[in-house]
Amino acid sequence: MTGTNETRRKVFLGLLGGVAGLAVGGGAAARVLVDHEAKVFWLDGGGATYTFGVNELGQLQSLYWGAALAAGDKLLPPVTVEGNSSNEVPIAISPYEFAGFGGGLTTEPALKVRFPDGVRDLDLRYVSHESRDGRLVLQLKDVKRAVHVSLAYAMDEASGILTRSATVENRTGNWIQVDQMAAACLNLPYSDDYQLSFLSGRWGGEFMLQTRPVTPGAFVLESRKGVTSHQANPWIALSRGGTGEESGPVWFGALGWSGSWRINVEMDAMGGVHATAGYNPFDFNHRLKHGESLASPVFHAGFSNEGFGGASRIFHRYQRERILPHAPAPRLRPVLYNSWEATFFDVTEAGQIALAEKAARIGVERFVVDDGWFGARNSDKAGLGDWVVNRKKFPNGLGPLIKRVNVLGMQFGLWVEPEMVNPDSDLYRAHPDWVINFPGRQRSEARNQLVLNLARKDVYEYLLKKLDELVAGNNIEYLKWDHNRTWSEPGWPEVGPDQQQRLYVDYVDNLYKLLAELRRRHPKLEIESCASGGGRVDLGIMKLTEQVWTSDNTDPYDRLVIQDGYSHAYAPAAMMAWVTDSPNFVNKRVTSLEYRFLSAMQGGLGIGANLNHWVEEDFARARRMVEEYKRIRATVQLGSLYRLVSPRNGAQRSATLSVSQDRRQAVLFAFLHSSMMRAAQPVIQLRGLAPDTVYALRPIAGNAAPRTPSKASGAYWMGNGLKVALEGDFQAAAFVLEALEA
Ligand code: GLA
């Protein structure tokens, strides 16, 4: 097993509670039941049951996944599913847990290997299993050759989220080449009315929720870009015809992987629906010597009978309690100021100090200097890779600025983009061989930069040293870790041609190792994952980064749509949003400061406006909104999110409600985007409150309609609802409901 693979496996095993690992959350693993005689395995947790077993041929087949079954329920034994014609090999389309490519399989394989003699047939059969502390590991082996696969399963007791991964080990005595490898294949109960929901987008428009019927054939979601990508995010949800926001079944899952990935959702010839998620087979091959192994990423999957809202609340909870750093109690996001949109590359000590003084006045807790502080970085054309302070901009280093920021009562944070280099940089001039490239071929640039080959040991060690020195030498408590281009010409010339494509796995493993090691050395350090906005948001990176940057599009209305999509998969606990200038730099839309605050206050709040242009009244308003935010942020970040009215598809209004876990506080954000139909402005019925508890209503911004009671029961707010007095386009209001003592 390679070292980095071992690290990732430990993180996963640690997550399952079995082995001490890195960044491990708390929480208990759910019950695993094994019927040794029938060879049937059950995992029960959080209202869900997942079962599978060994069929008559010794292959692993799914049995049931959905709402919890009763103890003592008996399922029919697993048998291979046949097609309706003798022209099909019988095993072609069974609902396999993890099928090898071979033996006539015609659905998506979970594992495909080739042997030195040209054989590409792999037929995996059950060998043994072990169940300990809520973790179930099954050993499989090819019918003829010593290719061993172990499948790890666990279920989180509280949320019912199932984690699955696989490891393939070569004990053949010769090399094998892995051409395709998934973490898991998940099979859905038979039905002909499935809908697939997924998130797609582009720069400035990430996390757009898409839904399409599942029909015969396959639908592929993927990144071929070396990074998670803006274009598609590795999350899916499968629902049924009648499923809505708050009712009906949803099966969902996300892959914890920040490199190229693929999720294949297919309906086979007999109507079975399967989702196979793992490494992207596009340009993939990973050669294993005798004794070596390859671990897949982890697939995290769950079930809810309470619609998309129920599904995302379960998943958010799981992310808070099992994924994010410091789980099960992730730290609250401090209010941040970032100078990017205010100064772009024009950063200087005096300019940043002036902004810091203003930021401190409105209650900011963390001051962040973005791009432009290092090397010859006066634009995006030069300097990337040279992580030394630019002495023209900061004559005495970062020290005086950081000191001032700290005296003002704020933490200091810094932007870095460690994995990249501008050809016009000292680093590239010294090490032109450090980038991903094919010798003698073009090196395509994007944003004037190339990608460093982090799979290389020397690059890994260089970056660790530089970042370690940077953090150790300054009181830096936060890094915004950017990644501003996708891959091209993915060559690694220093290793043999048959080893080069290990890049897809080794790069990401080293990225995780680098982040984990920096965190280990600097326990105070917090990190944000950014990739030209939301290009690297996934459960792999989220184990190592407290927060994610959802989009470079900071327009508050567009952001509501982006946040709505994001929240289907990922937790508000990690989601950052900034209040920036109006008109917005992306789309020139003009909005009020209050509207911008109320949009940005739905996750971790940041301010990114040019404070030098603010007048006294802006400071006073901002100070008040930041104060309000601090009173509600625990509920917004760590509470249960209800998407009451979706802003998608050009809706005229939208609303979200966050309810604290103890249901003592709730926060409502309501927006009117178009006032064309103002006469029809309906009441908003709240959800998730305690019906018998009396809640006092207090506006944060805007007003409720005349004669709205100032206090009423949870039943009233949920049944009768709340009418918000909003008039005019792009208006917003927010309210806090506080439970009164009984
Ligand atoms: C990317 C990020 C921005 C900003 C710039 C700096 O585009 O998404 O937030 O940090 O880089 O160059």
mmCIF file of C-alpha atoms in Angstrom, residues 278-437:
data_model
loop_
_atom_site.group_PDB
_atom_site.id
_atom_site.type_symbol
_atom_site.label_atom_id
_atom_site.label_comp_id
_atom_site.label_asym_id
_atom_site.label_seq_id
_atom_site.Cartn_x
_atom_site.Cartn_y
_atom_site.Cartn_z
ATOM 1 C CA GLY A 278 -15.575 6.669 -8.121
ATOM 2 C CA TYR A 279 -12.428 7.646 -9.983
ATOM 3 C CA ASN A 280 -13.136 8.900 -13.477
ATOM 4 C CA PRO A 281 -12.098 6.138 -15.902
ATOM 5 C CA PHE A 282 -11.383 8.873 -18.474
ATOM 6 C CA ASP A 283 -7.617 8.629 -19.076
ATOM 7 C CA PHE A 284 -7.305 6.545 -15.900
ATOM 8 C CA ASN A 285 -4.928 3.727 -15.293
ATOM 9 C CA HIS A 286 -3.123 2.868 -12.130
ATOM 10 C CA ARG A 287 -0.521 0.164 -12.301
ATOM 11 C CA LEU A 288 0.014 -1.898 -9.160
ATOM 12 C CA LYS A 289 3.119 -3.981 -8.580
ATOM 13 C CA HIS A 290 2.803 -7.221 -6.683
ATOM 14 C CA GLY A 291 1.921 -6.333 -3.074
ATOM 15 C CA GLU A 292 0.632 -2.841 -3.885
ATOM 16 C CA SER A 293 -2.918 -1.690 -3.407
ATOM 17 C CA LEU A 294 -5.182 1.160 -4.418
ATOM 18 C CA ALA A 295 -7.898 2.611 -2.211
ATOM 19 C CA SER A 296 -10.973 4.239 -3.723
ATOM 20 C CA PRO A 297 -12.419 7.498 -2.438
ATOM 21 C CA VAL A 298 -15.312 7.225 0.008
ATOM 22 C CA PHE A 299 -18.911 7.441 -1.148
ATOM 23 C CA HIS A 300 -21.331 8.834 1.467
ATOM 24 C CA ALA A 301 -24.970 7.926 0.851
ATOM 25 C CA GLY A 302 -28.237 8.442 2.676
ATOM 26 C CA PHE A 303 -31.982 8.072 2.525
ATOM 27 C CA SER A 304 -34.847 10.297 3.618
ATOM 28 C CA ASN A 305 -38.587 9.876 3.375
ATOM 29 C CA GLU A 306 -39.014 13.602 3.957
ATOM 30 C CA GLY A 307 -38.180 14.953 0.552
ATOM 31 C CA PHE A 308 -35.203 17.033 -0.479
ATOM 32 C CA GLY A 309 -35.449 19.110 2.686
ATOM 33 C CA GLY A 310 -35.241 16.010 4.870
ATOM 34 C CA ALA A 311 -32.379 14.647 2.772
ATOM 35 C CA SER A 312 -30.291 17.792 3.041
ATOM 36 C CA ARG A 313 -30.945 18.197 6.782
ATOM 37 C CA ILE A 314 -29.671 14.651 7.332
ATOM 38 C CA PHE A 315 -26.632 15.304 5.161
ATOM 39 C CA HIS A 316 -25.864 18.659 6.814
ATOM 40 C CA ARG A 317 -26.020 17.004 10.208
ATOM 41 C CA TYR A 318 -23.660 14.257 9.064
ATOM 42 C CA GLN A 319 -21.218 16.835 7.698
ATOM 43 C CA ARG A 320 -21.272 18.759 10.974
ATOM 44 C CA GLU A 321 -20.927 15.686 13.135
ATOM 45 C CA ARG A 322 -18.646 13.483 11.041
ATOM 46 C CA ILE A 323 -16.912 15.390 8.234
ATOM 47 C CA LEU A 324 -15.917 18.975 8.998
ATOM 48 C CA PRO A 325 -12.784 19.711 11.033
ATOM 49 C CA HIS A 326 -13.510 19.579 14.775
ATOM 50 C CA ALA A 327 -16.637 17.490 14.178
ATOM 51 C CA PRO A 328 -18.918 16.798 16.002
ATOM 52 C CA ALA A 329 -18.640 20.429 17.092
ATOM 53 C CA PRO A 330 -17.328 22.406 14.109
ATOM 54 C CA ARG A 331 -16.201 25.889 15.091
ATOM 55 C CA LEU A 332 -18.464 28.795 14.274
ATOM 56 C CA ARG A 333 -17.292 30.844 11.310
ATOM 57 C CA PRO A 334 -15.927 34.216 12.377
ATOM 58 C CA VAL A 335 -17.120 37.335 10.538
ATOM 59 C CA LEU A 336 -14.481 37.934 7.907
ATOM 60 C CA TYR A 337 -13.294 40.862 5.819
ATOM 61 C CA ASN A 338 -11.549 40.143 2.505
ATOM 62 C CA SER A 339 -10.012 42.948 0.466
ATOM 63 C CA TRP A 340 -10.086 41.250 -2.974
ATOM 64 C CA GLU A 341 -12.956 43.159 -4.548
ATOM 65 C CA ALA A 342 -11.808 46.368 -2.867
ATOM 66 C CA THR A 343 -8.189 46.406 -4.032
ATOM 67 C CA PHE A 344 -7.665 43.451 -6.385
ATOM 68 C CA PHE A 345 -3.852 43.156 -6.811
ATOM 69 C CA ASP A 346 -3.176 46.633 -5.464
ATOM 70 C CA VAL A 347 -2.363 45.605 -1.892
ATOM 71 C CA THR A 348 -0.026 47.690 0.277
ATOM 72 C CA GLU A 349 0.677 47.808 3.979
ATOM 73 C CA ALA A 350 -0.900 51.260 4.379
ATOM 74 C CA GLY A 351 -3.923 50.388 2.230
ATOM 75 C CA GLN A 352 -4.609 47.166 4.101
ATOM 76 C CA ILE A 353 -4.180 48.812 7.503
ATOM 77 C CA ALA A 354 -6.683 51.490 6.487
ATOM 78 C CA LEU A 355 -9.191 48.801 5.506
ATOM 79 C CA ALA A 356 -8.495 46.799 8.670
ATOM 80 C CA GLU A 357 -9.276 49.816 10.868
ATOM 81 C CA LYS A 358 -12.598 50.260 9.107
ATOM 82 C CA ALA A 359 -13.390 46.549 9.208
ATOM 83 C CA ALA A 360 -12.781 46.467 12.956
ATOM 84 C CA ARG A 361 -15.367 49.242 13.418
ATOM 85 C CA ILE A 362 -18.154 47.062 12.084
ATOM 86 C CA GLY A 363 -17.342 44.033 14.207
ATOM 87 C CA VAL A 364 -15.222 41.976 11.791
ATOM 88 C CA GLU A 365 -13.331 39.174 13.552
ATOM 89 C CA ARG A 366 -10.910 38.022 10.836
ATOM 90 C CA PHE A 367 -9.111 40.245 8.333
ATOM 91 C CA VAL A 368 -7.899 38.562 5.147
ATOM 92 C CA VAL A 369 -5.423 39.812 2.558
ATOM 93 C CA ASP A 370 -6.188 38.204 -0.786
ATOM 94 C CA ASP A 371 -4.030 37.847 -3.910
ATOM 95 C CA GLY A 372 -1.161 40.239 -4.692
ATOM 96 C CA TRP A 373 0.956 40.295 -1.496
ATOM 97 C CA PHE A 374 3.866 38.172 -2.757
ATOM 98 C CA GLY A 375 6.582 38.010 -5.420
ATOM 99 C CA ALA A 376 6.065 40.116 -8.543
ATOM 100 C CA ARG A 377 2.333 39.639 -8.293
ATOM 101 C CA ASN A 378 0.874 42.879 -9.679
ATOM 102 C CA SER A 379 -1.560 41.086 -11.930
ATOM 103 C CA ASP A 380 -2.406 37.483 -12.674
ATOM 104 C CA LYS A 381 0.475 37.357 -15.172
ATOM 105 C CA ALA A 382 3.428 36.934 -12.821
ATOM 106 C CA GLY A 383 4.673 35.862 -9.435
ATOM 107 C CA LEU A 384 2.491 32.859 -8.667
ATOM 108 C CA GLY A 385 4.676 30.285 -6.921
ATOM 109 C CA ASP A 386 6.976 32.831 -5.263
ATOM 110 C CA TRP A 387 5.668 32.756 -1.707
ATOM 111 C CA VAL A 388 7.846 35.604 -0.430
ATOM 112 C CA VAL A 389 6.396 38.892 0.723
ATOM 113 C CA ASN A 390 6.643 41.671 -1.866
ATOM 114 C CA ARG A 391 8.887 44.231 -0.135
ATOM 115 C CA LYS A 392 7.683 47.125 -2.260
ATOM 116 C CA LYS A 393 4.177 46.583 -0.966
ATOM 117 C CA PHE A 394 5.145 45.454 2.527
ATOM 118 C CA PRO A 395 8.607 46.990 3.257
ATOM 119 C CA ASN A 396 8.806 45.348 6.681
ATOM 120 C CA GLY A 397 7.134 42.090 5.784
ATOM 121 C CA LEU A 398 3.638 41.192 6.903
ATOM 122 C CA GLY A 399 4.540 41.704 10.582
ATOM 123 C CA PRO A 400 3.367 45.313 11.050
ATOM 124 C CA LEU A 401 0.039 44.674 9.312
ATOM 125 C CA ILE A 402 -0.617 41.520 11.295
ATOM 126 C CA LYS A 403 0.262 43.272 14.533
ATOM 127 C CA ARG A 404 -2.146 46.080 13.749
ATOM 128 C CA VAL A 405 -4.887 43.615 12.780
ATOM 129 C CA ASN A 406 -4.368 41.742 16.048
ATOM 130 C CA VAL A 407 -4.372 44.958 18.102
ATOM 131 C CA LEU A 408 -7.682 45.796 16.446
ATOM 132 C CA GLY A 409 -8.980 42.542 17.904
ATOM 133 C CA MET A 410 -9.056 40.543 14.662
ATOM 134 C CA GLN A 411 -7.351 37.397 13.437
ATOM 135 C CA PHE A 412 -5.195 37.626 10.343
ATOM 136 C CA GLY A 413 -5.682 35.475 7.237
ATOM 137 C CA LEU A 414 -3.902 35.205 3.907
ATOM 138 C CA TRP A 415 -4.650 34.023 0.346
ATOM 139 C CA VAL A 416 -2.443 31.357 -1.207
ATOM 140 C CA GLU A 417 -2.617 29.249 -4.343
ATOM 141 C CA PRO A 418 0.077 26.677 -3.599
ATOM 142 C CA GLU A 419 -0.583 24.212 -6.411
ATOM 143 C CA MET A 420 0.041 26.719 -9.211
ATOM 144 C CA VAL A 421 2.821 28.658 -10.884
ATOM 145 C CA ASN A 422 3.068 31.504 -13.398
ATOM 146 C CA PRO A 423 5.727 30.783 -16.043
ATOM 147 C CA ASP A 424 6.888 34.324 -15.221
ATOM 148 C CA SER A 425 8.053 33.443 -11.708
ATOM 149 C CA ASP A 426 11.317 32.593 -9.980
ATOM 150 C CA LEU A 427 9.935 29.183 -9.071
ATOM 151 C CA TYR A 428 9.224 28.257 -12.676
ATOM 152 C CA ARG A 429 12.527 29.638 -13.880
ATOM 153 C CA ALA A 430 14.287 27.407 -11.325
ATOM 154 C CA HIS A 431 12.077 24.330 -11.818
ATOM 155 C CA PRO A 432 10.370 24.251 -15.206
ATOM 156 C CA ASP A 433 10.103 20.489 -14.792
ATOM 157 C CA TRP A 434 7.857 20.799 -11.724
ATOM 158 C CA VAL A 435 4.672 21.294 -13.684
ATOM 159 C CA ILE A 436 2.318 18.696 -15.068
ATOM 160 C CA ASN A 437 3.455 18.345 -18.700
#
